[in-house]
XYZ file of C-alpha atoms in Angstrom:
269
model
C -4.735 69.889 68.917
C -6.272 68.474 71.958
C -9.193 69.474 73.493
C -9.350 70.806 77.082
C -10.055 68.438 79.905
C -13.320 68.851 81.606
C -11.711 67.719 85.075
C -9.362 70.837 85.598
C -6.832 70.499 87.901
C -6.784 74.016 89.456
C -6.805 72.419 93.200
C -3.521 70.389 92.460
C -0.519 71.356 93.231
C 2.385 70.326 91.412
C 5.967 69.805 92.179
C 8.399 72.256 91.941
C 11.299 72.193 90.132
C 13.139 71.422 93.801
C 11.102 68.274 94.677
C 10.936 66.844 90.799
C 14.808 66.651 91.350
C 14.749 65.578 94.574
C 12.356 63.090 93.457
C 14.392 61.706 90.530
C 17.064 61.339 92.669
C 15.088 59.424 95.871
C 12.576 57.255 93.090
C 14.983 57.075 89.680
C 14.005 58.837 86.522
C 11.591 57.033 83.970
C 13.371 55.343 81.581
C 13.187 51.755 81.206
C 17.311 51.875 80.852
C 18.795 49.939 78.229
C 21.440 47.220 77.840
C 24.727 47.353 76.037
C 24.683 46.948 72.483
C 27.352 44.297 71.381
C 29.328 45.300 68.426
C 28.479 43.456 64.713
C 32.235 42.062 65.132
C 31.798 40.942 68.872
C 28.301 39.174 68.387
C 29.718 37.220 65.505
C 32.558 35.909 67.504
C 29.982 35.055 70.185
C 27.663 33.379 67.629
C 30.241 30.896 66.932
C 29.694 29.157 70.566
C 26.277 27.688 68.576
C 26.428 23.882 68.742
C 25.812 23.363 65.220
C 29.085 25.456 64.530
C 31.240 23.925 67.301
C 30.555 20.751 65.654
C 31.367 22.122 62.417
C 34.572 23.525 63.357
C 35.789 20.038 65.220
C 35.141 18.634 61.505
C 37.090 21.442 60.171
C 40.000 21.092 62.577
C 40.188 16.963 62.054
C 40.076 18.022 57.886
C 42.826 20.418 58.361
C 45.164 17.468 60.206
C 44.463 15.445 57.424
C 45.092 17.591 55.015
C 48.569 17.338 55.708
C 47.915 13.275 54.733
C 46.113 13.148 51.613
C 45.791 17.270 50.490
C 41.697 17.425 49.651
C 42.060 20.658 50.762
C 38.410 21.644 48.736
C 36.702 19.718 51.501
C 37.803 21.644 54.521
C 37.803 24.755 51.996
C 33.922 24.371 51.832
C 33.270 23.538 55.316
C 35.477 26.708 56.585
C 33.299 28.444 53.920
C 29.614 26.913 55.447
C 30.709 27.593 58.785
C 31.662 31.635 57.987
C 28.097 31.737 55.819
C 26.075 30.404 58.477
C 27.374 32.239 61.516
C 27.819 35.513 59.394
C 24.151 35.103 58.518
C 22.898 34.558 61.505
C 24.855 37.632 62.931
C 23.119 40.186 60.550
C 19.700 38.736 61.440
C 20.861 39.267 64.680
C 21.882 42.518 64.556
C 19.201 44.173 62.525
C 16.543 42.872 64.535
C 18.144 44.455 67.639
C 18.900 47.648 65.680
C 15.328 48.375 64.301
C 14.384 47.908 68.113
C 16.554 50.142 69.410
C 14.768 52.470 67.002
C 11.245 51.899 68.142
C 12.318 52.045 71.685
C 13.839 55.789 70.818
C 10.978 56.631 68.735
C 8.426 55.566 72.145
C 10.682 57.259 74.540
C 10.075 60.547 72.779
C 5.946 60.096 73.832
C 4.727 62.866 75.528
C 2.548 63.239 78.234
C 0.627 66.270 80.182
C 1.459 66.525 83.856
C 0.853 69.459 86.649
C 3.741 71.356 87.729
C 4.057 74.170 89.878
C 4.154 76.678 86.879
C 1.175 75.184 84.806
C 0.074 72.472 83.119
C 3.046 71.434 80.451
C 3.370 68.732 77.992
C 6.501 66.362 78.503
C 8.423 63.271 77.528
C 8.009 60.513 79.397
C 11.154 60.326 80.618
C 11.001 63.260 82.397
C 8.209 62.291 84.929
C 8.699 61.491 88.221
C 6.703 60.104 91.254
C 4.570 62.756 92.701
C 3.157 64.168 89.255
C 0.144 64.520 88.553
C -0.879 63.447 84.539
C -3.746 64.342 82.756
C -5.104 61.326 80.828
C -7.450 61.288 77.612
C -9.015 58.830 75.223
C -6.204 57.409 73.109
C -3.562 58.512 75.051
C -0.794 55.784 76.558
C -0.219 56.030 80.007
C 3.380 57.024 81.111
C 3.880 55.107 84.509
C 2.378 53.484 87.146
C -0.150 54.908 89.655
C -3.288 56.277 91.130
C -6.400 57.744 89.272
C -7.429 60.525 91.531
C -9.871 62.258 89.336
C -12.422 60.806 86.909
C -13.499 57.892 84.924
C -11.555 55.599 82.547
C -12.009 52.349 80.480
C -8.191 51.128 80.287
C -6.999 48.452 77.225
C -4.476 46.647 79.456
C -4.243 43.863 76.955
C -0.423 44.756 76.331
C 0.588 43.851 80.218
C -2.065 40.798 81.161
C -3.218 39.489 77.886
C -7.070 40.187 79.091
C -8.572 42.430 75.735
C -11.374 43.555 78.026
C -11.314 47.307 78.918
C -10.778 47.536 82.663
C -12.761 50.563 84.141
C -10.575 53.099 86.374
C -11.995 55.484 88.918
C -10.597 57.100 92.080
C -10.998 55.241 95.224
C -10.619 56.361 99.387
C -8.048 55.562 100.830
C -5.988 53.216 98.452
C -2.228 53.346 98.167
C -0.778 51.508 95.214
C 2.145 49.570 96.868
C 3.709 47.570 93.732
C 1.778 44.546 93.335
C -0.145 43.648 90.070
C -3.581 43.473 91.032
C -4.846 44.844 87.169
C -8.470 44.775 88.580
C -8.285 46.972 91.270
C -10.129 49.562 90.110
C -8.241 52.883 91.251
C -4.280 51.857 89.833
C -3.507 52.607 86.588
C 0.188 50.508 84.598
C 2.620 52.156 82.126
C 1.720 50.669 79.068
C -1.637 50.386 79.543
C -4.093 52.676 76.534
C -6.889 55.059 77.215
C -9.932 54.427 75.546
C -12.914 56.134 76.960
C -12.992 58.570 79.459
C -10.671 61.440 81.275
C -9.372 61.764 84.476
C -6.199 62.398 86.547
C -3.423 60.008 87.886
C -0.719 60.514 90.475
C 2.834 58.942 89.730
C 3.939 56.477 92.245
C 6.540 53.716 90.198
C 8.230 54.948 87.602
C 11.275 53.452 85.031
C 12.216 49.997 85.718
C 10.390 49.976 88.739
C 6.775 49.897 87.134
C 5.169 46.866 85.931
C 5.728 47.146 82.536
C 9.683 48.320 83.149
C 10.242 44.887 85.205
C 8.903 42.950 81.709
C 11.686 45.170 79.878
C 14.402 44.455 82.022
C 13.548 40.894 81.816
C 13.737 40.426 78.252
C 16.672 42.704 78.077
C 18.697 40.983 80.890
C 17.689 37.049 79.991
C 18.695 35.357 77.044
C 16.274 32.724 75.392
C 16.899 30.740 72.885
C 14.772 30.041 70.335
C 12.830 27.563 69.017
C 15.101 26.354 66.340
C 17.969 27.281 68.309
C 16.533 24.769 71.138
C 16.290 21.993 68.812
C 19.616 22.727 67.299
C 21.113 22.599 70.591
C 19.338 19.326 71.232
C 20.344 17.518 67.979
C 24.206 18.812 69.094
C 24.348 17.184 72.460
C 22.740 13.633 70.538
C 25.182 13.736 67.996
C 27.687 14.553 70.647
C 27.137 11.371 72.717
C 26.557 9.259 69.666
C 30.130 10.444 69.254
C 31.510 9.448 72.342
C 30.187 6.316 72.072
C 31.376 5.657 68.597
C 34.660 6.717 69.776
C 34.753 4.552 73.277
C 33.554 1.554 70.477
C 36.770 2.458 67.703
C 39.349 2.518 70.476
C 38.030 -0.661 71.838
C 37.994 -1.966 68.060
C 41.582 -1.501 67.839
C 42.932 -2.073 71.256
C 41.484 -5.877 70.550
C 42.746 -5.762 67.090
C 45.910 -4.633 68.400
C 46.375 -6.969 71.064
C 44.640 -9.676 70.317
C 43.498 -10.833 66.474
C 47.035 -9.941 65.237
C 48.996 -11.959 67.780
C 46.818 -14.723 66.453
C 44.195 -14.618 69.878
C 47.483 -15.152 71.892
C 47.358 -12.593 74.233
């Protein structure tokens, strides 16, 4: 149960139920919007572009023409078998990871929020807030988008968006307009993401979704692919051994072009 707000907002406005659809149509709703989730069958196929396993399969395919030669048919048995272990392994790493965040990122979109509407003061997902609202904001409470403190006094924890773990103190200022950029210490805008701790007060909506500061780091993540660490290396050691091949293979085909043509016809070319 939470306790009433001392700053009431009994002079505000809020939109109707016209201008919050007018709004979410003009400004976008506030979801962060998320990417395609690739199938367990179609990010194994893709997982088998890794360098490690392209090399691995090249081995495979020169065992498997040999085979035919000399039938050690355990050896390219157990590198078929490495190569399905590895990239089957790395799949379901792969997959559960993204699955257990798809989970968090339901269980956070179901956060709720008070904002001012025309017919009273009414707790919400975030989701459903658009620009123009007006949200009341207490002590331990996250806030929903980006914006304007109109009312009140806040000490922020903005830690999660610039990496700073001082509090940031909020409070209205004339005249301001918050027009996108990231200037954290300004002391009137308020980011999505961002954590109450002290204080109470009352913001006005003006970025919401992908279009706040904190939905721009989601899409980011969600719409570049990093590799990792490991992966980086891997990749790395793949493009060595790759050249080390070409010029082993340059050196063998020089090697017998000279046998060839020269040491068997006795250096008589």
């Amino acid at each position: 149960m939470r306790k009433s707000v001392a700053i009431q907002p009994h002079s505000l406005f809020g939109l109707t139920a016209d201008e919050v659809s007018e709004s979410r149509k003009k400004y976008g709703n506030n979801q962060l919007g998320q990417r395609k989730t690739k199938t367990f069958l179609k990010q194994f196929i893709e997982n088998f572009d890794d360098p490690i396993i392209k090399i691995l399969l090249i081995v495979l395919a020169v065992n498997l023409i040999l085979l035919f030669k000399n039938c050690e048919w355990y050896e390219s048995a157990g590198i078929a078998v490495a190569i399905f272990l590895a990239t089957f392994v790395t799949t379901l790493s792969e997959y559960g990871s993204e699955s257990a965040f798809e989970k968090l990122q339901e269980e956070a979109d179901k956060t709720t929020c008070r904002a001012k509407r025309d017919n009273g003061l009414l707790e919400l997902p975030i989701d459903e807030i658009v620009v123009g609202d007006y949200i009341i904001l207490q002590a331990g409470e996250r806030i929903p988008a980006d914006g304007l403190i109109l009312f009140g006094e806040l000490n922020v924890d903005q830690s999660a968006l610039n990496g700073e773990s001082k509090e940031a103190r909020k409070m209205p200022s004339d005249g301001s307009s918050f027009n996108g950029d990231t200037n954290f210490m300004q002391k009137d805008k308020l980011f999505r993401g961002s954590i109450v701790c002290s204080g109470e007060g009352i913001m006005k909506v003006t970025h919401v979704g992908i279009n706040t500061f904190y939905g721009n780091i989601a899409q980011e993540i969600q719409d570049e692919t990093r590799d990792s660490p490991l992966k980086y290396r891997l990749r790395k050691l793949a493009t060595t051994i790759s050249n080390f091949g070409y010029v082993g293979a340059a050196i063998v085909a020089v090697s017998d072009l000279f046998n060839s043509v020269v040491m068997r016809q006795g250096f008589d070319i």
